[in-house]
Amino acid sequence: MSTAPIAYRSEEIRTVAIIGCGLIGGAWAAYFLSRGLAVRAYDPLPDGEARLRKIVREALADLELLGGGSKVGAGALAYFPTLGEAVAGADYVQENAPEKIELKQALLGEIDAVAPSDVVIGSSTSSFPASELQASCSHPQRIVVAHPFNPPHLVPLVEIVRGECTDIAAQDAAYRFFERIGKAPVRVTKEAVGHLANRMSAALWREAVHIVAEGIASVEDVDRAIRFGPGLRWAIDGPHMLYHLGGGDGGIEAYLNHLGPAQEARWATLGTPRLDAATRAKLIEGVADEADGRSIDKLKSRRDRLMIAVLKALADDSREDG
């Protein structure tokens, strides 16, 4: 007997459950609140609620600067003493437990046991494949990776990754939901370690480490080269489109025909560094020099302030295009 396809909740999502209320879960909660959604939260730690509300307050202040402050009134964020109570009544669930596979598998199994079968369950994991996360679930077809980029309340990207058992309809429902609330989702249709954006970030950092290890340039100059060079372009277009523009009137085809061999020659010289003691020492010393005494909190505040300015500029460009 064939099973009827499930119509997963998407456009009708009004309430989201946040399971795990650390920095990632708290930032997710703030973003969902800012989009007019009700949030039901749970964390097993004794100080979970106090920690969550502090993170939410700070993240909502950022969103207010961005022009996306909370559209909901007091009481929209509800905290519960049990996972079951938090999941009850939720139209979508976002899991944000620490990156320990056994913990996530068990937690997703608990969520799966109590959430209605048409509710998609997303994991914020940055490393584990959806297929592994589904191991303890009776309804693995509705489990997806919904991986944000840090900080989740500001960075629009969400990677929606299917596992071996995931229904395409569940991935599509998650995609439509995140798109509707102002995120920039992407579909990852074949599992890979680190999903999509982290793989590309890792590739760049590998070469950045190689350059420092080989004495080609300092940590600070590597970072300056990215900040004041390709990083500016990457905020506007991705690598394929930028190389298309780099081909002149002939676009990407002209670039590949004329400069493809030079690109392959560069690829052949890229390094494969090891994070051995000597390399780690160079990186630690170089980052300390670049930080110049500024605390992590001060550096994070600077990052978020400048990111808000960039996002405002990109939003202005979108309005002009529209």
PDB file of C-alpha atoms in Angstrom:
ATOM      1  CA  MET A   1       0.000   0.000   0.000  1.00  0.00           C
ATOM      2  CA  SER A   2       1.431   3.377  -1.005  1.00  0.00           C
ATOM      3  CA  THR A   3       1.692   6.148   1.569  1.00  0.00           C
ATOM      4  CA  ALA A   4       0.190   9.519   0.702  1.00  0.00           C
ATOM      5  CA  PRO A   5       2.772  12.326   0.497  1.00  0.00           C
ATOM      6  CA  ILE A   6       2.873  14.644   3.496  1.00  0.00           C
ATOM      7  CA  ALA A   7       2.023  18.320   3.037  1.00  0.00           C
ATOM      8  CA  TYR A   8       4.607  19.829   5.379  1.00  0.00           C
ATOM      9  CA  ARG A   9       3.835  23.112   7.110  1.00  0.00           C
ATOM     10  CA  SER A  10       5.514  26.109   5.490  1.00  0.00           C
ATOM     11  CA  GLU A  11       3.463  29.195   4.610  1.00  0.00           C
ATOM     12  CA  GLU A  12       1.276  28.636   7.671  1.00  0.00           C
ATOM     13  CA  ILE A  13       4.162  28.511  10.167  1.00  0.00           C
ATOM     14  CA  ARG A  14       3.400  30.953  12.965  1.00  0.00           C
ATOM     15  CA  THR A  15       5.065  29.287  15.973  1.00  0.00           C
ATOM     16  CA  VAL A  16       8.629  27.969  16.165  1.00  0.00           C
ATOM     17  CA  ALA A  17      10.181  25.756  18.846  1.00  0.00           C
ATOM     18  CA  ILE A  18      13.821  26.463  19.750  1.00  0.00           C
ATOM     19  CA  ILE A  19      15.515  23.465  21.370  1.00  0.00           C
ATOM     20  CA  GLY A  20      18.901  24.455  22.766  1.00  0.00           C
ATOM     21  CA  CYS A  21      19.250  28.096  23.808  1.00  0.00           C
ATOM     22  CA  GLY A  22      22.931  28.955  23.569  1.00  0.00           C
ATOM     23  CA  LEU A  23      24.373  31.608  21.255  1.00  0.00           C
ATOM     24  CA  ILE A  24      22.988  29.994  18.099  1.00  0.00           C
ATOM     25  CA  GLY A  25      19.576  29.085  19.522  1.00  0.00           C
ATOM     26  CA  GLY A  26      19.207  32.496  21.141  1.00  0.00           C
ATOM     27  CA  ALA A  27      20.073  34.317  17.927  1.00  0.00           C
ATOM     28  CA  TRP A  28      17.579  32.143  16.026  1.00  0.00           C
ATOM     29  CA  ALA A  29      14.919  32.958  18.629  1.00  0.00           C
ATOM     30  CA  ALA A  30      15.551  36.692  18.253  1.00  0.00           C
ATOM     31  CA  TYR A  31      15.326  36.506  14.476  1.00  0.00           C
ATOM     32  CA  PHE A  32      12.082  34.521  14.525  1.00  0.00           C
ATOM     33  CA  LEU A  33      10.605  37.013  17.011  1.00  0.00           C
ATOM     34  CA  SER A  34      11.684  39.890  14.783  1.00  0.00           C
ATOM     35  CA  ARG A  35       9.668  38.362  11.945  1.00  0.00           C
ATOM     36  CA  GLY A  36       6.475  38.254  13.985  1.00  0.00           C
ATOM     37  CA  LEU A  37       6.654  34.574  14.955  1.00  0.00           C
ATOM     38  CA  ALA A  38       5.921  33.163  18.382  1.00  0.00           C
ATOM     39  CA  VAL A  39       8.819  31.235  19.942  1.00  0.00           C
ATOM     40  CA  ARG A  40       8.590  28.314  22.379  1.00  0.00           C
ATOM     41  CA  ALA A  41      11.992  27.515  23.890  1.00  0.00           C
ATOM     42  CA  TYR A  42      13.644  24.782  25.951  1.00  0.00           C
ATOM     43  CA  ASP A  43      17.170  24.159  27.222  1.00  0.00           C
ATOM     44  CA  PRO A  44      18.250  21.509  29.743  1.00  0.00           C
ATOM     45  CA  LEU A  45      20.671  23.804  31.607  1.00  0.00           C
ATOM     46  CA  PRO A  46      19.428  25.433  34.845  1.00  0.00           C
ATOM     47  CA  ASP A  47      20.274  28.955  33.627  1.00  0.00           C
ATOM     48  CA  GLY A  48      18.839  28.335  30.163  1.00  0.00           C
ATOM     49  CA  GLU A  49      16.037  30.883  30.343  1.00  0.00           C
ATOM     50  CA  ALA A  50      18.136  33.731  31.749  1.00  0.00           C
ATOM     51  CA  ARG A  51      20.859  33.098  29.184  1.00  0.00           C
ATOM     52  CA  LEU A  52      18.325  32.948  26.354  1.00  0.00           C
ATOM     53  CA  ARG A  53      16.609  36.194  27.276  1.00  0.00           C
ATOM     54  CA  LYS A  54      19.968  38.017  27.499  1.00  0.00           C
ATOM     55  CA  ILE A  55      20.997  36.792  24.045  1.00  0.00           C
ATOM     56  CA  VAL A  56      17.586  37.691  22.611  1.00  0.00           C
ATOM     57  CA  ARG A  57      17.723  41.234  24.041  1.00  0.00           C
ATOM     58  CA  GLU A  58      21.156  41.865  22.538  1.00  0.00           C
ATOM     59  CA  ALA A  59      20.264  40.332  19.163  1.00  0.00           C
ATOM     60  CA  LEU A  60      17.011  42.294  18.927  1.00  0.00           C
ATOM     61  CA  ALA A  61      18.992  45.483  19.583  1.00  0.00           C
ATOM     62  CA  ASP A  62      21.154  44.609  16.559  1.00  0.00           C
ATOM     63  CA  LEU A  63      18.060  43.953  14.458  1.00  0.00           C
ATOM     64  CA  GLU A  64      16.600  47.284  15.542  1.00  0.00           C
ATOM     65  CA  LEU A  65      19.705  48.998  14.140  1.00  0.00           C
ATOM     66  CA  LEU A  66      19.261  47.038  10.932  1.00  0.00           C
ATOM     67  CA  GLY A  67      15.662  48.144  10.667  1.00  0.00           C
ATOM     68  CA  GLY A  68      14.278  44.702  11.456  1.00  0.00           C
ATOM     69  CA  GLY A  69      13.299  45.139  15.082  1.00  0.00           C
ATOM     70  CA  SER A  70      10.710  42.953  16.780  1.00  0.00           C
ATOM     71  CA  LYS A  71       7.203  43.109  15.350  1.00  0.00           C
ATOM     72  CA  VAL A  72       5.686  41.237  18.284  1.00  0.00           C
ATOM     73  CA  GLY A  73       4.605  42.189  21.743  1.00  0.00           C
ATOM     74  CA  ALA A  74       5.640  40.970  25.185  1.00  0.00           C
ATOM     75  CA  GLY A  75       4.957  37.334  25.845  1.00  0.00           C
ATOM     76  CA  ALA A  76       5.763  36.126  22.322  1.00  0.00           C
ATOM     77  CA  LEU A  77       8.820  34.343  23.736  1.00  0.00           C
ATOM     78  CA  ALA A  78       7.767  31.518  26.045  1.00  0.00           C
ATOM     79  CA  TYR A  79      10.195  29.266  27.925  1.00  0.00           C
ATOM     80  CA  PHE A  80       9.227  25.760  29.043  1.00  0.00           C
ATOM     81  CA  PRO A  81      10.648  23.294  31.580  1.00  0.00           C
ATOM     82  CA  THR A  82      10.364  20.297  29.241  1.00  0.00           C
ATOM     83  CA  LEU A  83      11.096  19.580  25.617  1.00  0.00           C
ATOM     84  CA  GLY A  84       7.617  18.182  25.039  1.00  0.00           C
ATOM     85  CA  GLU A  85       5.931  21.359  26.242  1.00  0.00           C
ATOM     86  CA  ALA A  86       8.129  23.525  24.014  1.00  0.00           C
ATOM     87  CA  VAL A  87       7.445  21.434  20.917  1.00  0.00           C
ATOM     88  CA  ALA A  88       3.698  21.251  21.570  1.00  0.00           C
ATOM     89  CA  GLY A  89       1.892  23.632  19.245  1.00  0.00           C
ATOM     90  CA  ALA A  90       4.995  24.444  17.173  1.00  0.00           C
ATOM     91  CA  ASP A  91       4.753  24.574  13.365  1.00  0.00           C
ATOM     92  CA  TYR A  92       8.525  24.237  12.907  1.00  0.00           C
ATOM     93  CA  VAL A  93      11.357  23.078  15.206  1.00  0.00           C
ATOM     94  CA  GLN A  94      14.989  24.290  15.192  1.00  0.00           C
ATOM     95  CA  GLU A  95      17.472  22.130  17.143  1.00  0.00           C
ATOM     96  CA  ASN A  96      20.669  23.832  18.398  1.00  0.00           C
ATOM     97  CA  ALA A  97      22.417  21.356  20.694  1.00  0.00           C
ATOM     98  CA  PRO A  98      26.236  21.206  21.008  1.00  0.00           C
ATOM     99  CA  GLU A  99      28.108  19.477  18.151  1.00  0.00           C
ATOM    100  CA  LYS A 100      28.054  15.966  19.610  1.00  0.00           C
ATOM    101  CA  ILE A 101      26.498  13.424  17.259  1.00  0.00           C
ATOM    102  CA  GLU A 102      25.088  11.077  19.905  1.00  0.00           C
ATOM    103  CA  LEU A 103      23.511  14.011  21.750  1.00  0.00           C
ATOM    104  CA  LYS A 104      21.936  15.393  18.594  1.00  0.00           C
ATOM    105  CA  GLN A 105      20.665  11.987  17.472  1.00  0.00           C
ATOM    106  CA  ALA A 106      18.997  11.346  20.830  1.00  0.00           C
ATOM    107  CA  LEU A 107      17.556  14.874  21.002  1.00  0.00           C
ATOM    108  CA  LEU A 108      16.156  14.751  17.472  1.00  0.00           C
ATOM    109  CA  GLY A 109      14.633  11.365  18.286  1.00  0.00           C
ATOM    110  CA  GLU A 110      12.845  12.957  21.270  1.00  0.00           C
ATOM    111  CA  ILE A 111      11.608  15.863  19.160  1.00  0.00           C
ATOM    112  CA  ASP A 112      10.483  13.509  16.389  1.00  0.00           C
ATOM    113  CA  ALA A 113       8.477  11.446  18.882  1.00  0.00           C
ATOM    114  CA  VAL A 114       6.314  14.391  19.969  1.00  0.00           C
ATOM    115  CA  ALA A 115       6.108  16.745  16.956  1.00  0.00           C
ATOM    116  CA  PRO A 116       3.206  16.267  14.502  1.00  0.00           C
ATOM    117  CA  SER A 117       4.269  14.389  11.375  1.00  0.00           C
ATOM    118  CA  ASP A 118       3.794  17.433   9.098  1.00  0.00           C
ATOM    119  CA  VAL A 119       6.209  19.606  11.111  1.00  0.00           C
ATOM    120  CA  VAL A 120       9.702  19.939   9.619  1.00  0.00           C
ATOM    121  CA  ILE A 121      12.576  19.612  12.091  1.00  0.00           C
ATOM    122  CA  GLY A 122      15.770  21.496  11.270  1.00  0.00           C
ATOM    123  CA  SER A 123      19.202  21.140  12.868  1.00  0.00           C
ATOM    124  CA  SER A 124      21.701  23.979  13.140  1.00  0.00           C
ATOM    125  CA  THR A 125      24.629  21.558  12.885  1.00  0.00           C
ATOM    126  CA  SER A 126      27.664  22.924  11.080  1.00  0.00           C
ATOM    127  CA  SER A 127      29.294  19.553  10.480  1.00  0.00           C
ATOM    128  CA  PHE A 128      27.061  16.484  10.706  1.00  0.00           C
ATOM    129  CA  PRO A 129      25.194  15.091   7.679  1.00  0.00           C
ATOM    130  CA  ALA A 130      21.408  14.950   7.921  1.00  0.00           C
ATOM    131  CA  SER A 131      21.574  11.191   7.272  1.00  0.00           C
ATOM    132  CA  GLU A 132      23.478  10.677  10.540  1.00  0.00           C
ATOM    133  CA  LEU A 133      21.130  12.962  12.462  1.00  0.00           C
ATOM    134  CA  GLN A 134      18.111  10.913  11.350  1.00  0.00           C
ATOM    135  CA  ALA A 135      19.360   7.693  12.998  1.00  0.00           C
ATOM    136  CA  SER A 136      17.049   7.742  16.047  1.00  0.00           C
ATOM    137  CA  CYS A 137      13.967   9.179  14.327  1.00  0.00           C
ATOM    138  CA  SER A 138      10.777   7.296  13.482  1.00  0.00           C
ATOM    139  CA  HIS A 139       9.978   9.941  10.850  1.00  0.00           C
ATOM    140  CA  PRO A 140      13.414  10.671   9.348  1.00  0.00           C
ATOM    141  CA  GLN A 141      11.832  12.012   6.174  1.00  0.00           C
ATOM    142  CA  ARG A 142      11.112  15.398   7.833  1.00  0.00           C
ATOM    143  CA  ILE A 143      14.615  15.949   9.277  1.00  0.00           C
ATOM    144  CA  VAL A 144      16.798  18.521   7.475  1.00  0.00           C
ATOM    145  CA  VAL A 145      19.933  20.427   8.283  1.00  0.00           C
ATOM    146  CA  ALA A 146      19.033  24.123   8.500  1.00  0.00           C
ATOM    147  CA  HIS A 147      22.500  25.531   9.066  1.00  0.00           C
ATOM    148  CA  PRO A 148      22.866  29.270   9.705  1.00  0.00           C
ATOM    149  CA  PHE A 149      26.023  31.306   9.296  1.00  0.00           C
ATOM    150  CA  ASN A 150      27.199  33.074  12.438  1.00  0.00           C
ATOM    151  CA  PRO A 151      25.713  35.332  13.735  1.00  0.00           C
ATOM    152  CA  PRO A 152      22.358  33.787  12.697  1.00  0.00           C
ATOM    153  CA  HIS A 153      20.228  36.848  13.439  1.00  0.00           C
ATOM    154  CA  LEU A 154      22.253  38.981  11.006  1.00  0.00           C
ATOM    155  CA  VAL A 155      23.678  36.730   8.277  1.00  0.00           C
ATOM    156  CA  PRO A 156      20.909  35.850   5.791  1.00  0.00           C
ATOM    157  CA  LEU A 157      22.318  32.493   4.628  1.00  0.00           C
ATOM    158  CA  VAL A 158      20.617  29.242   5.672  1.00  0.00           C
ATOM    159  CA  GLU A 159      21.827  25.963   4.151  1.00  0.00           C
ATOM    160  CA  ILE A 160      18.970  23.465   3.789  1.00  0.00           C
ATOM    161  CA  VAL A 161      20.491  19.987   3.461  1.00  0.00           C
ATOM    162  CA  ARG A 162      18.646  16.746   2.708  1.00  0.00           C
ATOM    163  CA  GLY A 163      19.638  13.413   4.171  1.00  0.00           C
ATOM    164  CA  GLU A 164      19.226   9.994   2.582  1.00  0.00           C
ATOM    165  CA  CYS A 165      15.705   9.676   4.012  1.00  0.00           C
ATOM    166  CA  THR A 166      14.606  13.300   3.729  1.00  0.00           C
ATOM    167  CA  ASP A 167      11.572  14.047   1.580  1.00  0.00           C
ATOM    168  CA  ILE A 168      12.288  16.646  -1.080  1.00  0.00           C
ATOM    169  CA  ALA A 169       8.960  18.143  -0.003  1.00  0.00           C
ATOM    170  CA  ALA A 170      10.346  18.693   3.522  1.00  0.00           C
ATOM    171  CA  GLN A 171      13.419  20.461   2.145  1.00  0.00           C
ATOM    172  CA  ASP A 172      11.205  22.574  -0.119  1.00  0.00           C
ATOM    173  CA  ALA A 173       8.911  23.473   2.783  1.00  0.00           C
ATOM    174  CA  ALA A 174      11.882  24.614   4.877  1.00  0.00           C
ATOM    175  CA  TYR A 175      13.253  26.589   1.922  1.00  0.00           C
ATOM    176  CA  ARG A 176       9.937  28.411   1.400  1.00  0.00           C
ATOM    177  CA  PHE A 177       9.623  29.141   5.108  1.00  0.00           C
ATOM    178  CA  PHE A 178      13.067  30.702   5.446  1.00  0.00           C
ATOM    179  CA  GLU A 179      12.651  32.647   2.218  1.00  0.00           C
ATOM    180  CA  ARG A 180       9.311  34.006   3.445  1.00  0.00           C
ATOM    181  CA  ILE A 181      10.831  35.326   6.682  1.00  0.00           C
ATOM    182  CA  GLY A 182      13.652  37.169   4.923  1.00  0.00           C
ATOM    183  CA  LYS A 183      16.502  34.655   4.957  1.00  0.00           C
ATOM    184  CA  ALA A 184      18.554  33.630   1.894  1.00  0.00           C
ATOM    185  CA  PRO A 185      18.195  29.828   1.850  1.00  0.00           C
ATOM    186  CA  VAL A 186      20.146  27.521  -0.438  1.00  0.00           C
ATOM    187  CA  ARG A 187      19.397  23.870  -1.226  1.00  0.00           C
ATOM    188  CA  VAL A 188      22.233  21.395  -0.700  1.00  0.00           C
ATOM    189  CA  THR A 189      21.167  18.278  -2.569  1.00  0.00           C
ATOM    190  CA  LYS A 190      24.201  16.060  -1.917  1.00  0.00           C
ATOM    191  CA  GLU A 191      25.644  15.710   1.568  1.00  0.00           C
ATOM    192  CA  ALA A 192      29.243  16.843   2.103  1.00  0.00           C
ATOM    193  CA  VAL A 193      31.249  17.431   5.267  1.00  0.00           C
ATOM    194  CA  GLY A 194      30.756  21.075   6.232  1.00  0.00           C
ATOM    195  CA  HIS A 195      27.818  21.468   3.832  1.00  0.00           C
ATOM    196  CA  LEU A 196      28.519  24.292   1.365  1.00  0.00           C
ATOM    197  CA  ALA A 197      29.686  27.664   2.718  1.00  0.00           C
ATOM    198  CA  ASN A 198      31.967  26.229   5.402  1.00  0.00           C
ATOM    199  CA  ARG A 199      33.727  24.115   2.773  1.00  0.00           C
ATOM    200  CA  MET A 200      34.489  27.218   0.719  1.00  0.00           C
ATOM    201  CA  SER A 201      35.555  29.139   3.834  1.00  0.00           C
ATOM    202  CA  ALA A 202      37.834  26.243   4.816  1.00  0.00           C
ATOM    203  CA  ALA A 203      39.417  26.229   1.355  1.00  0.00           C
ATOM    204  CA  LEU A 204      40.248  29.929   1.617  1.00  0.00           C
ATOM    205  CA  TRP A 205      41.587  29.639   5.172  1.00  0.00           C
ATOM    206  CA  ARG A 206      43.753  26.657   4.206  1.00  0.00           C
ATOM    207  CA  GLU A 207      45.570  28.828   1.679  1.00  0.00           C
ATOM    208  CA  ALA A 208      45.670  31.741   4.153  1.00  0.00           C
ATOM    209  CA  VAL A 209      47.386  29.457   6.689  1.00  0.00           C
ATOM    210  CA  HIS A 210      49.772  28.184   4.003  1.00  0.00           C
ATOM    211  CA  ILE A 211      50.770  31.751   3.096  1.00  0.00           C
ATOM    212  CA  VAL A 212      51.529  32.578   6.733  1.00  0.00           C
ATOM    213  CA  ALA A 213      53.354  29.279   7.363  1.00  0.00           C
ATOM    214  CA  GLU A 214      55.546  29.789   4.287  1.00  0.00           C
ATOM    215  CA  GLY A 215      56.385  33.379   5.246  1.00  0.00           C
ATOM    216  CA  ILE A 216      54.765  34.824   2.131  1.00  0.00           C
ATOM    217  CA  ALA A 217      52.795  37.410   4.162  1.00  0.00           C
ATOM    218  CA  SER A 218      51.791  38.103   7.749  1.00  0.00           C
ATOM    219  CA  VAL A 219      48.438  37.235   9.334  1.00  0.00           C
ATOM    220  CA  GLU A 220      47.426  40.902   9.282  1.00  0.00           C
ATOM    221  CA  ASP A 221      48.375  41.405   5.636  1.00  0.00           C
ATOM    222  CA  VAL A 222      46.511  38.238   4.591  1.00  0.00           C
ATOM    223  CA  ASP A 223      43.418  39.564   6.335  1.00  0.00           C
ATOM    224  CA  ARG A 224      43.866  43.047   4.822  1.00  0.00           C
ATOM    225  CA  ALA A 225      44.205  41.521   1.361  1.00  0.00           C
ATOM    226  CA  ILE A 226      40.822  39.824   1.719  1.00  0.00           C
ATOM    227  CA  ARG A 227      39.083  42.742   3.463  1.00  0.00           C
ATOM    228  CA  PHE A 228      40.127  45.360   0.918  1.00  0.00           C
ATOM    229  CA  GLY A 229      40.200  43.116  -2.134  1.00  0.00           C
ATOM    230  CA  PRO A 230      38.013  40.107  -2.966  1.00  0.00           C
ATOM    231  CA  GLY A 231      35.999  40.381   0.245  1.00  0.00           C
ATOM    232  CA  LEU A 232      34.403  43.591  -1.008  1.00  0.00           C
ATOM    233  CA  ARG A 233      33.343  41.888  -4.225  1.00  0.00           C
ATOM    234  CA  TRP A 234      32.101  38.754  -2.434  1.00  0.00           C
ATOM    235  CA  ALA A 235      29.551  40.830  -0.536  1.00  0.00           C
ATOM    236  CA  ILE A 236      27.999  41.659  -3.910  1.00  0.00           C
ATOM    237  CA  ASP A 237      28.387  38.534  -6.064  1.00  0.00           C
ATOM    238  CA  GLY A 238      29.619  34.973  -5.710  1.00  0.00           C
ATOM    239  CA  PRO A 239      32.759  33.538  -7.315  1.00  0.00           C
ATOM    240  CA  HIS A 240      31.150  32.243 -10.503  1.00  0.00           C
ATOM    241  CA  MET A 241      29.443  35.560 -11.282  1.00  0.00           C
ATOM    242  CA  LEU A 242      32.596  37.510 -10.474  1.00  0.00           C
ATOM    243  CA  TYR A 243      34.663  35.424 -12.885  1.00  0.00           C
ATOM    244  CA  HIS A 244      31.874  35.906 -15.442  1.00  0.00           C
ATOM    245  CA  LEU A 245      32.403  39.659 -15.048  1.00  0.00           C
ATOM    246  CA  GLY A 246      36.162  39.113 -15.179  1.00  0.00           C
ATOM    247  CA  GLY A 247      35.791  37.687 -18.699  1.00  0.00           C
ATOM    248  CA  GLY A 248      34.766  41.028 -20.123  1.00  0.00           C
ATOM    249  CA  ASP A 249      32.223  41.060 -22.933  1.00  0.00           C
ATOM    250  CA  GLY A 250      32.701  37.334 -23.460  1.00  0.00           C
ATOM    251  CA  GLY A 251      31.821  36.524 -19.863  1.00  0.00           C
ATOM    252  CA  ILE A 252      32.674  33.230 -18.197  1.00  0.00           C
ATOM    253  CA  GLU A 253      33.238  31.458 -21.523  1.00  0.00           C
ATOM    254  CA  ALA A 254      35.932  33.947 -22.517  1.00  0.00           C
ATOM    255  CA  TYR A 255      37.490  33.745 -19.055  1.00  0.00           C
ATOM    256  CA  LEU A 256      37.689  29.941 -19.183  1.00  0.00           C
ATOM    257  CA  ASN A 257      39.075  29.960 -22.727  1.00  0.00           C
ATOM    258  CA  HIS A 258      41.754  32.573 -22.122  1.00  0.00           C
ATOM    259  CA  LEU A 259      42.553  32.390 -18.405  1.00  0.00           C
ATOM    260  CA  GLY A 260      41.474  28.881 -17.476  1.00  0.00           C
ATOM    261  CA  PRO A 261      45.021  27.478 -17.886  1.00  0.00           C
ATOM    262  CA  ALA A 262      46.429  30.236 -15.638  1.00  0.00           C
ATOM    263  CA  GLN A 263      43.820  29.399 -13.013  1.00  0.00           C
ATOM    264  CA  GLU A 264      44.762  25.720 -13.132  1.00  0.00           C
ATOM    265  CA  ALA A 265      48.428  26.680 -12.771  1.00  0.00           C
ATOM    266  CA  ARG A 266      47.587  28.629  -9.592  1.00  0.00           C
ATOM    267  CA  TRP A 267      45.553  25.711  -8.236  1.00  0.00           C
ATOM    268  CA  ALA A 268      48.592  23.470  -8.670  1.00  0.00           C
ATOM    269  CA  THR A 269      50.656  25.711  -6.352  1.00  0.00           C
ATOM    270  CA  LEU A 270      48.111  25.978  -3.504  1.00  0.00           C
ATOM    271  CA  GLY A 271      49.335  24.611  -0.216  1.00  0.00           C
ATOM    272  CA  THR A 272      48.244  21.829   2.110  1.00  0.00           C
ATOM    273  CA  PRO A 273      49.474  23.151   5.460  1.00  0.00           C
ATOM    274  CA  ARG A 274      49.429  21.291   8.766  1.00  0.00           C
ATOM    275  CA  LEU A 275      48.306  22.929  11.982  1.00  0.00           C
ATOM    276  CA  ASP A 276      51.460  21.801  13.750  1.00  0.00           C
ATOM    277  CA  ALA A 277      53.001  23.577  16.737  1.00  0.00           C
ATOM    278  CA  ALA A 278      55.085  25.971  14.633  1.00  0.00           C
ATOM    279  CA  THR A 279      52.152  26.973  12.411  1.00  0.00           C
ATOM    280  CA  ARG A 280      49.800  27.391  15.371  1.00  0.00           C
ATOM    281  CA  ALA A 281      52.350  29.649  17.063  1.00  0.00           C
ATOM    282  CA  LYS A 282      52.596  31.864  13.973  1.00  0.00           C
ATOM    283  CA  LEU A 283      48.805  32.140  13.723  1.00  0.00           C
ATOM    284  CA  ILE A 284      48.308  32.892  17.418  1.00  0.00           C
ATOM    285  CA  GLU A 285      51.036  35.534  17.449  1.00  0.00           C
ATOM    286  CA  GLY A 286      49.792  37.078  14.197  1.00  0.00           C
ATOM    287  CA  VAL A 287      46.179  37.299  15.345  1.00  0.00           C
ATOM    288  CA  ALA A 288      47.280  38.842  18.657  1.00  0.00           C
ATOM    289  CA  ASP A 289      49.226  41.489  16.733  1.00  0.00           C
ATOM    290  CA  GLU A 290      46.236  42.206  14.515  1.00  0.00           C
ATOM    291  CA  ALA A 291      43.781  42.359  17.450  1.00  0.00           C
ATOM    292  CA  ASP A 292      46.120  44.911  19.082  1.00  0.00           C
ATOM    293  CA  GLY A 293      44.723  44.438  22.573  1.00  0.00           C
ATOM    294  CA  ARG A 294      41.046  44.520  21.605  1.00  0.00           C
ATOM    295  CA  SER A 295      38.897  42.005  23.498  1.00  0.00           C
ATOM    296  CA  ILE A 296      36.791  39.333  21.824  1.00  0.00           C
ATOM    297  CA  ASP A 297      33.641  41.251  22.845  1.00  0.00           C
ATOM    298  CA  LYS A 298      34.972  44.463  21.307  1.00  0.00           C
ATOM    299  CA  LEU A 299      35.947  42.675  18.095  1.00  0.00           C
ATOM    300  CA  LYS A 300      32.530  40.996  17.877  1.00  0.00           C
ATOM    301  CA  SER A 301      30.741  44.306  18.406  1.00  0.00           C
ATOM    302  CA  ARG A 302      32.821  45.856  15.641  1.00  0.00           C
ATOM    303  CA  ARG A 303      32.098  42.931  13.314  1.00  0.00           C
ATOM    304  CA  ASP A 304      28.359  43.122  13.915  1.00  0.00           C
ATOM    305  CA  ARG A 305      28.247  46.944  13.580  1.00  0.00           C
ATOM    306  CA  LEU A 306      30.032  46.825  10.232  1.00  0.00           C
ATOM    307  CA  MET A 307      27.966  43.848   9.077  1.00  0.00           C
ATOM    308  CA  ILE A 308      24.782  45.816   9.774  1.00  0.00           C
ATOM    309  CA  ALA A 309      26.139  48.670   7.634  1.00  0.00           C
ATOM    310  CA  VAL A 310      26.899  46.267   4.765  1.00  0.00           C
ATOM    311  CA  LEU A 311      23.465  44.636   5.033  1.00  0.00           C
ATOM    312  CA  LYS A 312      21.803  48.064   4.907  1.00  0.00           C
ATOM    313  CA  ALA A 313      23.730  48.894   1.733  1.00  0.00           C
ATOM    314  CA  LEU A 314      22.721  45.580   0.148  1.00  0.00           C
ATOM    315  CA  ALA A 315      19.090  46.155   1.160  1.00  0.00           C
ATOM    316  CA  ASP A 316      19.154  49.587  -0.477  1.00  0.00           C
ATOM    317  CA  ASP A 317      20.496  47.976  -3.656  1.00  0.00           C
ATOM    318  CA  SER A 318      17.693  45.383  -3.603  1.00  0.00           C
ATOM    319  CA  ARG A 319      15.063  48.095  -3.310  1.00  0.00           C
ATOM    320  CA  GLU A 320      16.583  49.952  -6.286  1.00  0.00           C
ATOM    321  CA  ASP A 321      16.593  46.739  -8.360  1.00  0.00           C
ATOM    322  CA  GLY A 322      12.979  46.090  -7.407  1.00  0.00           C
TER     323      GLY A 322
END
